[in-house]
Short mmCIF file of C-alpha atoms in Angstrom, two decimals:
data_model
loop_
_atom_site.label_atom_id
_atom_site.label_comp_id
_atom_site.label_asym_id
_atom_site.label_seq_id
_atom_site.Cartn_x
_atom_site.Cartn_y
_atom_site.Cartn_z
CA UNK A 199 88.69 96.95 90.82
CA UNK A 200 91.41 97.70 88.18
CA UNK A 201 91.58 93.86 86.36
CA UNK A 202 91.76 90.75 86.43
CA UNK A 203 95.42 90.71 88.73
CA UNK A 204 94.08 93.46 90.89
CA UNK A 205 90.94 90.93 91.16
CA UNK A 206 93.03 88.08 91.83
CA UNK A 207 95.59 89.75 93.66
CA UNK A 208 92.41 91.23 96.58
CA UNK A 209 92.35 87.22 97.10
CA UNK A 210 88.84 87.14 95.42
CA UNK A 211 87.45 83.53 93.91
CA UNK A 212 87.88 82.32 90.22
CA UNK A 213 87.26 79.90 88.09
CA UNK A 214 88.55 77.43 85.33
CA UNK A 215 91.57 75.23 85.30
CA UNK A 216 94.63 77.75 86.61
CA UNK A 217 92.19 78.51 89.98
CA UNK A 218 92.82 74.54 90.84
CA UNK A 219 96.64 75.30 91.08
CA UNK A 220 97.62 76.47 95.15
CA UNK A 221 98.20 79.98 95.09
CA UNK A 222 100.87 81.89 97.94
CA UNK A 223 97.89 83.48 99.24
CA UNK A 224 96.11 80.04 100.46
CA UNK A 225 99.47 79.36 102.12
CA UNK A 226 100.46 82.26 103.67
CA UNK A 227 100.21 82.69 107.55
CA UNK A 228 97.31 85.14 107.74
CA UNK A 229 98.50 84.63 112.20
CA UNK A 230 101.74 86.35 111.29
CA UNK A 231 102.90 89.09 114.30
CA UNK A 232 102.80 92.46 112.94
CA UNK A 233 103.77 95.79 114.57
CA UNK A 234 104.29 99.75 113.98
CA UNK A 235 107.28 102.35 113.55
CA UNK A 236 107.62 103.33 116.67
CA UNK A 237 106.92 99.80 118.62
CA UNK A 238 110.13 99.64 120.59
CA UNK A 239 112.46 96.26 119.09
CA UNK A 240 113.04 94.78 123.23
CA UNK A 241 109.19 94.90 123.44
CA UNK A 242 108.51 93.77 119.75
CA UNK A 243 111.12 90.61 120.37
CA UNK A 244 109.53 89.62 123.08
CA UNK A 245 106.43 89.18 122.01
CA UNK A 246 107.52 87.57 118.82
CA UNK A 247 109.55 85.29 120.80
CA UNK A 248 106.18 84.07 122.94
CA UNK A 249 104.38 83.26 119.48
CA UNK A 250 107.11 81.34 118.56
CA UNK A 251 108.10 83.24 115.31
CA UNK A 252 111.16 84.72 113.96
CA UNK A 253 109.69 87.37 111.75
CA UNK A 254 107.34 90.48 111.74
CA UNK A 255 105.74 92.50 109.43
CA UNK A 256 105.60 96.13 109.51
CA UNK A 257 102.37 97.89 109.29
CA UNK A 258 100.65 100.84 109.26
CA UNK A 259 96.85 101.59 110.64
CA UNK A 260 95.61 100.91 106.93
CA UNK A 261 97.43 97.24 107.11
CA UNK A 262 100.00 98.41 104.54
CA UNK A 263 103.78 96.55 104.83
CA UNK A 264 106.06 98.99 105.22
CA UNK A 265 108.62 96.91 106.51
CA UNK A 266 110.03 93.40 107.90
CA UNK A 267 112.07 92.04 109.93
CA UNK A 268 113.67 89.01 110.02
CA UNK A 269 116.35 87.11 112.99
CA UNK A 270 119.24 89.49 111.70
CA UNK A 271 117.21 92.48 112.60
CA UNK A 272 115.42 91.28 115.40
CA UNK A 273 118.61 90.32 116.85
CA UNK A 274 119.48 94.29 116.99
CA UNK A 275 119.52 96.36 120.36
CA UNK A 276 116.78 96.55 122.31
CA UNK A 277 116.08 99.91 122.23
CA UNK A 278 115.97 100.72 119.01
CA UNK A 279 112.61 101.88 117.78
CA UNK A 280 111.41 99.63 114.91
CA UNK A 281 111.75 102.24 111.96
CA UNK A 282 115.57 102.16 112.71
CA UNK A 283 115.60 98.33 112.79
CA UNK A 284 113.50 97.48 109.86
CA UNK A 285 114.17 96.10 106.57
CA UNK A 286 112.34 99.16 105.00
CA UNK A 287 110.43 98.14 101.87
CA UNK A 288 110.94 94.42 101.38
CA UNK A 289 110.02 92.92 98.27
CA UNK A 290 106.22 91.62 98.38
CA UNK A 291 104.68 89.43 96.30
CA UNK A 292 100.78 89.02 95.20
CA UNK A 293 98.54 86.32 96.50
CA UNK A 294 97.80 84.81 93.54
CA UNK A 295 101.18 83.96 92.60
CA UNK A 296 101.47 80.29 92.51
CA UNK A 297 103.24 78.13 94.48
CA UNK A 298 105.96 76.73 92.14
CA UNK A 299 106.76 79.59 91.78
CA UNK A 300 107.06 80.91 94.62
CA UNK A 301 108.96 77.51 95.86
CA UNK A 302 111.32 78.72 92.71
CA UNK A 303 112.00 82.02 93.57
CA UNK A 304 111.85 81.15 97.62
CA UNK A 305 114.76 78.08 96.70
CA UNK A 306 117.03 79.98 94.73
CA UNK A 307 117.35 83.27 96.45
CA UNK A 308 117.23 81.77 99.84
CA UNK A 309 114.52 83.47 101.50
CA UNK A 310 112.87 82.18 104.49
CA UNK A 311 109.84 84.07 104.17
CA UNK A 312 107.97 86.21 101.88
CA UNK A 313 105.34 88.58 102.86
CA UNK A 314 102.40 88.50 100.73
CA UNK A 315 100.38 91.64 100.00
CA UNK A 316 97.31 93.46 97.98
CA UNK A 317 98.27 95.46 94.88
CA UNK A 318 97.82 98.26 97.50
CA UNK A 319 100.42 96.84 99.65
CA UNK A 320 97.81 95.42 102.44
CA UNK A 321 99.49 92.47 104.17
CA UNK A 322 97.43 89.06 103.46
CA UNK A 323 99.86 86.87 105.14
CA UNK A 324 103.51 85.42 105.38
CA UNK A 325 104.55 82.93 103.32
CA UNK A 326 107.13 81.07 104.83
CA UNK A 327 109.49 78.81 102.69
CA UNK A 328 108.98 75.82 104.72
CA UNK A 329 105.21 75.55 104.14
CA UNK A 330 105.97 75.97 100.72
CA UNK A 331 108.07 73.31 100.19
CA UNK A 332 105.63 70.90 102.57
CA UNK A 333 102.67 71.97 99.99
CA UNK A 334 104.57 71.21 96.76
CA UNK A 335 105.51 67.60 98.26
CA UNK A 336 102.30 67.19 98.81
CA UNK A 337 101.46 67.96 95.30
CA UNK A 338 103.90 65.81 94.24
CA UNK A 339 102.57 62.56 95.95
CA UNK B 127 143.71 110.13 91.37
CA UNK B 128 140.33 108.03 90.20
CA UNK B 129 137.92 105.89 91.97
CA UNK B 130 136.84 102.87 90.12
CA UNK B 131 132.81 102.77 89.75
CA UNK B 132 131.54 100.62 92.07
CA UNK B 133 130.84 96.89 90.75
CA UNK B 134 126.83 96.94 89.68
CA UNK B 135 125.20 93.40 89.53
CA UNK B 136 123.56 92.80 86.43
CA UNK B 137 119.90 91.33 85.60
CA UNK B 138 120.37 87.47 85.51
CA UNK B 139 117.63 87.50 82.72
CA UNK B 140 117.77 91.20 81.09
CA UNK B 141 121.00 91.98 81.82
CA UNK B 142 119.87 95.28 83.54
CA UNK B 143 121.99 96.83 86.00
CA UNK B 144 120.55 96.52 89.34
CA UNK B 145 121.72 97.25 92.85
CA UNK B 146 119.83 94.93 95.11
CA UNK B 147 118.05 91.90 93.57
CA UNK B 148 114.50 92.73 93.50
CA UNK B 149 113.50 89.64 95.17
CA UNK B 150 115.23 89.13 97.90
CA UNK B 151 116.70 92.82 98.47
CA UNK B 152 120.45 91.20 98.62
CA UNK B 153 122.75 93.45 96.64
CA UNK B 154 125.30 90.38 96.42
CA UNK B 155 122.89 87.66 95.27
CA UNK B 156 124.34 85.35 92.91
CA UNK B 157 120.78 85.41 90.77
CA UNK B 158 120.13 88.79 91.12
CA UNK B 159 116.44 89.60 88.93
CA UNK B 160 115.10 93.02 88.12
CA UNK B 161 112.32 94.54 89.29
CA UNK B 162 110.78 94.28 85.96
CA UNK B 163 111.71 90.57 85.30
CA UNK B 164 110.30 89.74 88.65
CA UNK B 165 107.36 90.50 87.80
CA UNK B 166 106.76 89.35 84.89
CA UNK B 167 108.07 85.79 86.13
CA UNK B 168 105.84 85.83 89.22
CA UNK B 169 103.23 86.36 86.85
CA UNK B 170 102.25 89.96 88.64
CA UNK B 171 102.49 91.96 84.99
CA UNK B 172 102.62 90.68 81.18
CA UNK B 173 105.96 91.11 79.68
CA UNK B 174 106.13 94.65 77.38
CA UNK B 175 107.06 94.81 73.85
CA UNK B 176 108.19 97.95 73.85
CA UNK B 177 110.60 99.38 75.89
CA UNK B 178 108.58 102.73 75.88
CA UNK B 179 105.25 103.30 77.12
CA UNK B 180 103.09 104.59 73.72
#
């Protein structure tokens, strides 16, 4: 373990005040559909489609996000393999990045969903702007 | 005959010139961020003093 953020960002417990604060990584989908490089999009859609989501992550065998894609790319043809489809490198964010934040950054640049990683780049989860603004409101109350 | 340069978008917070916003990977978003701010708003690194590394 590098430090305290590598620490934090593995999704491993702490203490005093800040840990009371929600955190993306206790939000994030940890159910979200993943799939590889050369998963064919037609097959991929489908199967998204059944689970009732509109996004997947792309992984490698180690877990590691290597892409994402969202309705736009999901919407592509068929028979495209996923490496051609794919939103190659998407921005990823650490799990202990709180949730203002995150409802912040999510807000203003519009993004449905934010994938949540490891300092290593291991997926943890999807965080998905809706169930950030439902936690904050909750806060709020 | 020239070309113009193409029009960069700039850091909203450095002023940087960036060519996709480093959050949401949208090279026309109106609050385009650097990688480097990013971070250091998100909380994922401290902010440097130095521009340099040593």
């Amino acid at each position: 373990m590098d430090g305290k953020l590598d620490w934090m960002a593995a999704g491993l417990p702490t203490e005093g005040t800040n840990a009371l604060h929600p955190r993306a990584g206790d939000t994030a989908r940890k159910d979200v559909p993943t799939c590889g490089l050369t998963d064919r999009l037609g097959d991929v859609r489908e199967r998204v489609k059944e689970k009732a989501w509109d996004s997947v992550v792309v992984v490698n065998q180690e877990h590691v996000v290597l892409g994402l894609l969202r309705s736009a790319e999901l919407a592509k043809d068929a028979d495209l393999l996923i490496e051609q489809a794919m939103r190659p490198g998407p921005s990823t964010f650490r799990p202990y990045v709180s949730l203002h934040e995150m409802a912040h950054f999510m807000i203003e640049h519009k993004l449905e969903n934010a994938p949540i990683t490891t300092s290593d780049g291991r997926l943890v989860g999807l965080l998905l702007q809706k169930d950030v603004v439902a936690a904050m409101n909750k806060i709020a109350k | 005959m020239s070309e113009s340069a193409p029009v960069r978008k700039r850091c909203t917070k450095c002023d940087r010139a960036v060519e996709v916003c480093a959050c949401c990977d949208e090279p026309e978003c109106e609050a385009a961020i650097c990688y480097g701010c990013l971070r250091v708003a998100v909380g994922q690194a401290l902010p440097q003093p130095h521009a340099h590394g040593g």
